[in-house]
Amino acid sequence: MAETKTFVTEEDGVVKVRTCAWSPPGDHPVGCGMFIHVKDGKIVKVEGDPDHPITQGRLCPRCIALDEVVYHKDRLLSPMVRKREDRGRDTWEKISWDEAYDILEEKIREIQKEYGAEAIFTLTGTGRESTLYAPVYGPAIMDTPNGASTYAFSGEACYGPRATISNYLLGAGVPEIDFAQFFPDRYDNPEFEVPKYIMVWGKDPLYSSPDGFFGHSIIDLMKRGSKIITVDPRLTWLGAHAEYHLQLRPGTDAAVGLGFLNVIIQEDLYDQEFVEKWCYGFEELAEACKPWTPERVKEVSWVEPDQLVGAARAFATNAPSTATWGVALDQSKQSTQGAQCFLAICAICGYLDVPGGVTITNPTSFIGQWRYDMGDTLSEGMDEKHIVDPTGKYALFNAGAAMGGVQGDTLLNWLEGMYKDDPSYYDLRMCWIIGNNPLACMADQPKRWYEAMKDLDFIVAQDIFMTPTIMALADLVLPLSTFAEHNGLVTPNYGRNQHFVGAMNTAVENPNTKSDLEILVDMGKRMRPELWEQFADVDDFFDQKLKENYGYGLEELREKSVIQPGYEYRKYEKGGFRPDGQPGFYTPTGLIELYSTVLESYGEKPVPYFEEPEYSPVSQAGAVADEYPLVYTTGGRHISMFHSEHRQIPSLRALHPDPLVTINPATAEKYGIQQGDWVRVTTPLGECTQKANLTNEVNEKTIHLEHAWWFPEQDGEAPNLYGVFDANPNNIMPHESVSVTGYGAPYKNGICRIERVSGLKGNGGEQ
Ligand SMILES: Nc1nc2c(c(=O)[nH]1)N[C@H]1C(S)=C(S)[C@@H](COP(=O)(O)OP(=O)(O)OC[C@H]3O[C@@H](n4cnc5c(=O)[nH]c(N)nc54)[C@H](O)[C@@H]3O)O[C@H]1N2
Ligand SMILES: Nc1nc2c(c(=O)[nH]1)N[C@H]1C(S)=C(S)[C@@H](COP(=O)(O)OP(=O)(O)OC[C@H]3O[C@@H](n4cnc5c(=O)[nH]c(N)nc54)[C@H](O)[C@@H]3O)O[C@H]1N2
Ligand code: SF4
Ligand SMILES: [Mo]
């Protein structure tokens, strides 16, 4: 019925389908608007949608290369199976979907019967479309308590820490810059104000557009007068355009945060009325900050006092200003303390929930709601079998704070048999991988994860390409459709700060592939029809849930493409945050908790403090620090790749052919390293090799490594596995160097040494 739909138009034999992007191929729920041009059933061009209220026509190279992904020769286009003893060998056999579903159903039932459903766990990845639905696979298909949002991720080092601290300190979803994103008329909306300063802390949004924030919005605001403060060990593009650049030693965010707060408090620059009325524990916070003079901050973090003091004064005295925090705040053992400082700065300056400040909302995710609508889908007694550390560690994480799941470090310990003698222990037997490539990307100490997962009886995964993890470990693989090939929804910030719902519309058919949600509904009907028969198909599922939660259906959304909910400022004055409708915040004290009663009740200090990372020049002072004289950070995003994806896409790989280690030219000279040399980076825990990129972006004491590299052009079979362990910086970082809450791990800080080598192992280079 193309001609009856406004989102499908045709001109000169080319059909243009209006849609909002998500995944696969991978991305966060940004939902950028685009027109997919289709000729004779094939994508011929992708073009930005100028009428999309947020993205207004702009697209990154990854979306522009969509046709190269969809029609790539290595796309998985059929379910495939291989013998368990053939793991690591390319002996895949193509089978039909029915056969694949039969195998999967049989395996799940066999394991449920023989060992109990708890012997099955799922692994999921970052915010792909699957992330919305993956939490349901475990409990509502397989009746296992080890299946809701479990990551092979030390310290759940992405989003979980920030979401959790937002829950506990603010009683709200995740904060974001006010870029007029809730209003259809955007920057022209009379209620909106342009922020005077934007503080960008541990985030590089122009390249990452994370979670629902569109990076170019910062450029929009800069054009309208906003000035920039960056807190980053690298001089990013934004840093180079900033008034203040706080170039910190990786992993010292809490020290910088305490110093920043101290300037604001000592100089009385905070919003006293807001603090008195709406904040709890200001005196204790002030006391904790007092020792953090600019000189002490410099000693610990290397940040220049004039930059710290200047930035704190500028931020606090220019209302409204705003701030955004990135994954760097999750990727240190001190994620909680860094995040506490960040939220306290926004709060005491009076910038939360005001025009041009920081937006916060109640979580509104319909899918989240839907999980509760379904009721508790686990059978009786199953909850108690949820894997937790038997020594009682990570109680806050295990309370299911924001994300749920099995704590990642606990899971590896469990798989490795560390808790074998505890009465709560049982063997895990099966894993379902949904949107995750842990050996390349998420897992700390990936070789340990590889060895630990090898013992499982059965592993199934769904993806659009073969990955090192699937080649190494899976027995069954299900081919996914891309977002150009299925209907779906985009919900920014996974519902925690949702400024629109966007429609994802099928542009081309690929009948032998399925979306995550199709697989979920199909398998749900097979395994637990009592929960799933209520949905005729995927479209019916979306339609029912949209109507229940937002009052409009799928067709209306598809016609409009994007629906924004509007925004009410200062909801705390009007009861907008609390279920009882009273003014204030949904926290134990009803106020913003600068002193966190929740952290205190879980054995963490209630106010922020600084502690050295486990591997730092200070904590390892002496022989170890002498042997590893440099500090590293990792994982700054680049625009042509999303984590471990896109390495096989010709135009994108051409933009970024090799894994690059960024080194200051003076440091490189000291070690006899030249631009383009291969460099081995070694820590007390392991090594990896990347190509030298010499620039002043980093100071002489710091290097930056890229993450998630594997080489689809190399031998995929074990032991090489597409070279997944060669350039991988996760080899060099510790396992279980996390906080008492169970959140935060040092993916972005450690100490190392560097040396020139002649090449990468898998390329035949001698090391
Ligand atoms: N193109 C692309 N986009 C992506 C992704 C991708 O792989 N590719 N990944 C997605 C995912 S899952 C996420 S979580 C987001 C992340 O998006 P961002 O939060 O923007 O994360 P990064 O790009 O890692 O940038 C973090 C910044 O922190 C800096 N940094 C490093 N160490 C420290 C430190 O110790 N303290 C501070 N303050 N800063 C530090 C880095 O130099 C970098 O500039 O991006 C998402 N978007
Ligand atoms: N050293 C270091 N390591 C890091 C980071 C860092 O900064 N430094 N960042 C970390 C962060 S923040 C994160 S979130 C993790 C990310 O880690 P992961 O989420 O594991 O990312 P990928 O390795 O890209 O794996 C995702 C897989 O899912 C597939 N996929 C894409 N879209 C979909 C979809 O819609 N459905 C399904 N089922 N599959 C899909 C992709 O093809 C890919 O194979 O990496 C972490 N690893
Ligand atoms: S952020 Fe870039 S790659 Fe991601 S959906 Fe938007 S345009 Fe596409
Ligand atoms: Mo992430």
Short mmCIF file of C-alpha atoms and ligand atoms in Angstrom, two decimals, residues 28 62 126 158 201-205 207-208 210 231-234 236 248 250-251 253 326-328 633 635-639 641-643 748, ligand 1:
data_model
loop_
_atom_site.label_atom_id
_atom_site.label_comp_id
_atom_site.label_asym_id
_atom_site.label_seq_id
_atom_site.Cartn_x
_atom_site.Cartn_y
_atom_site.Cartn_z
CA HIS A 28 22.66 4.05 20.11
CA ARG A 62 28.01 4.99 9.06
CA THR A 126 25.34 -1.75 24.49
CA CYS A 158 28.74 1.86 30.73
CA TRP A 201 32.83 15.84 31.00
CA GLY A 202 34.50 12.64 29.80
CA LYS A 203 32.49 12.56 26.60
CA ASP A 204 33.20 13.20 22.93
CA PRO A 205 29.68 13.52 21.57
CA TYR A 207 31.77 11.37 17.26
CA SER A 208 29.69 9.25 19.61
CA PRO A 210 25.50 8.56 22.62
CA VAL A 231 37.15 17.75 31.16
CA ASP A 232 39.20 15.27 29.17
CA PRO A 233 42.78 13.94 29.03
CA ARG A 234 42.66 14.42 25.25
CA THR A 236 39.25 16.86 21.43
CA LEU A 248 43.19 15.61 33.72
CA PRO A 250 42.85 9.56 33.44
CA GLY A 251 40.94 8.20 36.42
CA ASP A 253 37.67 12.70 37.90
CA GLY A 326 30.22 10.59 29.19
CA VAL A 327 31.21 7.00 29.60
CA ALA A 328 34.60 8.03 31.05
CA THR A 633 43.29 5.67 28.55
CA GLY A 635 38.24 3.74 23.71
CA GLY A 636 37.63 7.30 22.47
CA ARG A 637 35.07 6.75 19.69
CA HIS A 638 35.64 7.45 16.05
CA ILE A 639 32.87 8.30 13.69
CA MET A 641 32.94 2.63 13.46
CA PHE A 642 30.59 1.55 16.20
CA HIS A 643 32.56 -0.56 18.69
CA LYS A 748 39.92 4.17 30.78
N1 LIG B 1 30.94 6.24 16.45
C1 LIG B 1 30.71 5.62 17.60
N2 LIG B 1 29.76 6.11 18.43
C2 LIG B 1 29.53 5.49 19.59
C3 LIG B 1 30.20 4.30 19.98
C4 LIG B 1 31.19 3.80 19.07
O1 LIG B 1 31.84 2.77 19.32
N3 LIG B 1 31.41 4.47 17.91
N4 LIG B 1 29.94 3.71 21.19
C5 LIG B 1 28.71 4.05 21.89
C6 LIG B 1 28.79 3.75 23.33
S1 LIG B 1 28.42 2.20 23.89
C7 LIG B 1 29.01 4.70 24.27
S2 LIG B 1 29.05 4.27 25.91
C8 LIG B 1 29.15 6.09 23.90
C9 LIG B 1 30.30 6.75 24.62
O2 LIG B 1 30.41 8.04 24.18
P1 LIG B 1 31.29 9.05 24.99
O3 LIG B 1 30.79 9.17 26.37
O4 LIG B 1 31.40 10.27 24.15
O5 LIG B 1 32.67 8.21 25.12
P2 LIG B 1 34.07 8.26 24.43
O6 LIG B 1 34.07 8.52 22.98
O7 LIG B 1 34.77 7.07 24.92
O8 LIG B 1 34.67 9.61 24.96
C10 LIG B 1 34.95 9.80 26.21
C11 LIG B 1 35.94 10.92 26.29
O9 LIG B 1 36.49 10.73 27.58
C12 LIG B 1 37.86 10.98 27.52
N5 LIG B 1 38.49 10.30 28.66
C13 LIG B 1 39.28 9.21 28.67
N6 LIG B 1 39.64 8.91 29.94
C14 LIG B 1 39.07 9.84 30.74
C15 LIG B 1 39.06 10.07 32.15
O10 LIG B 1 39.64 9.35 32.94
N7 LIG B 1 38.32 11.13 32.60
C16 LIG B 1 37.67 11.96 31.75
N8 LIG B 1 36.98 12.98 32.27
N9 LIG B 1 37.67 11.78 30.42
C17 LIG B 1 38.35 10.73 29.93
C18 LIG B 1 38.30 10.48 26.18
O11 LIG B 1 39.51 11.10 25.80
C19 LIG B 1 37.10 10.83 25.30
O12 LIG B 1 37.28 12.06 24.64
O13 LIG B 1 29.37 6.22 22.50
C20 LIG B 1 28.41 5.54 21.72
N10 LIG B 1 28.56 6.00 20.40
#
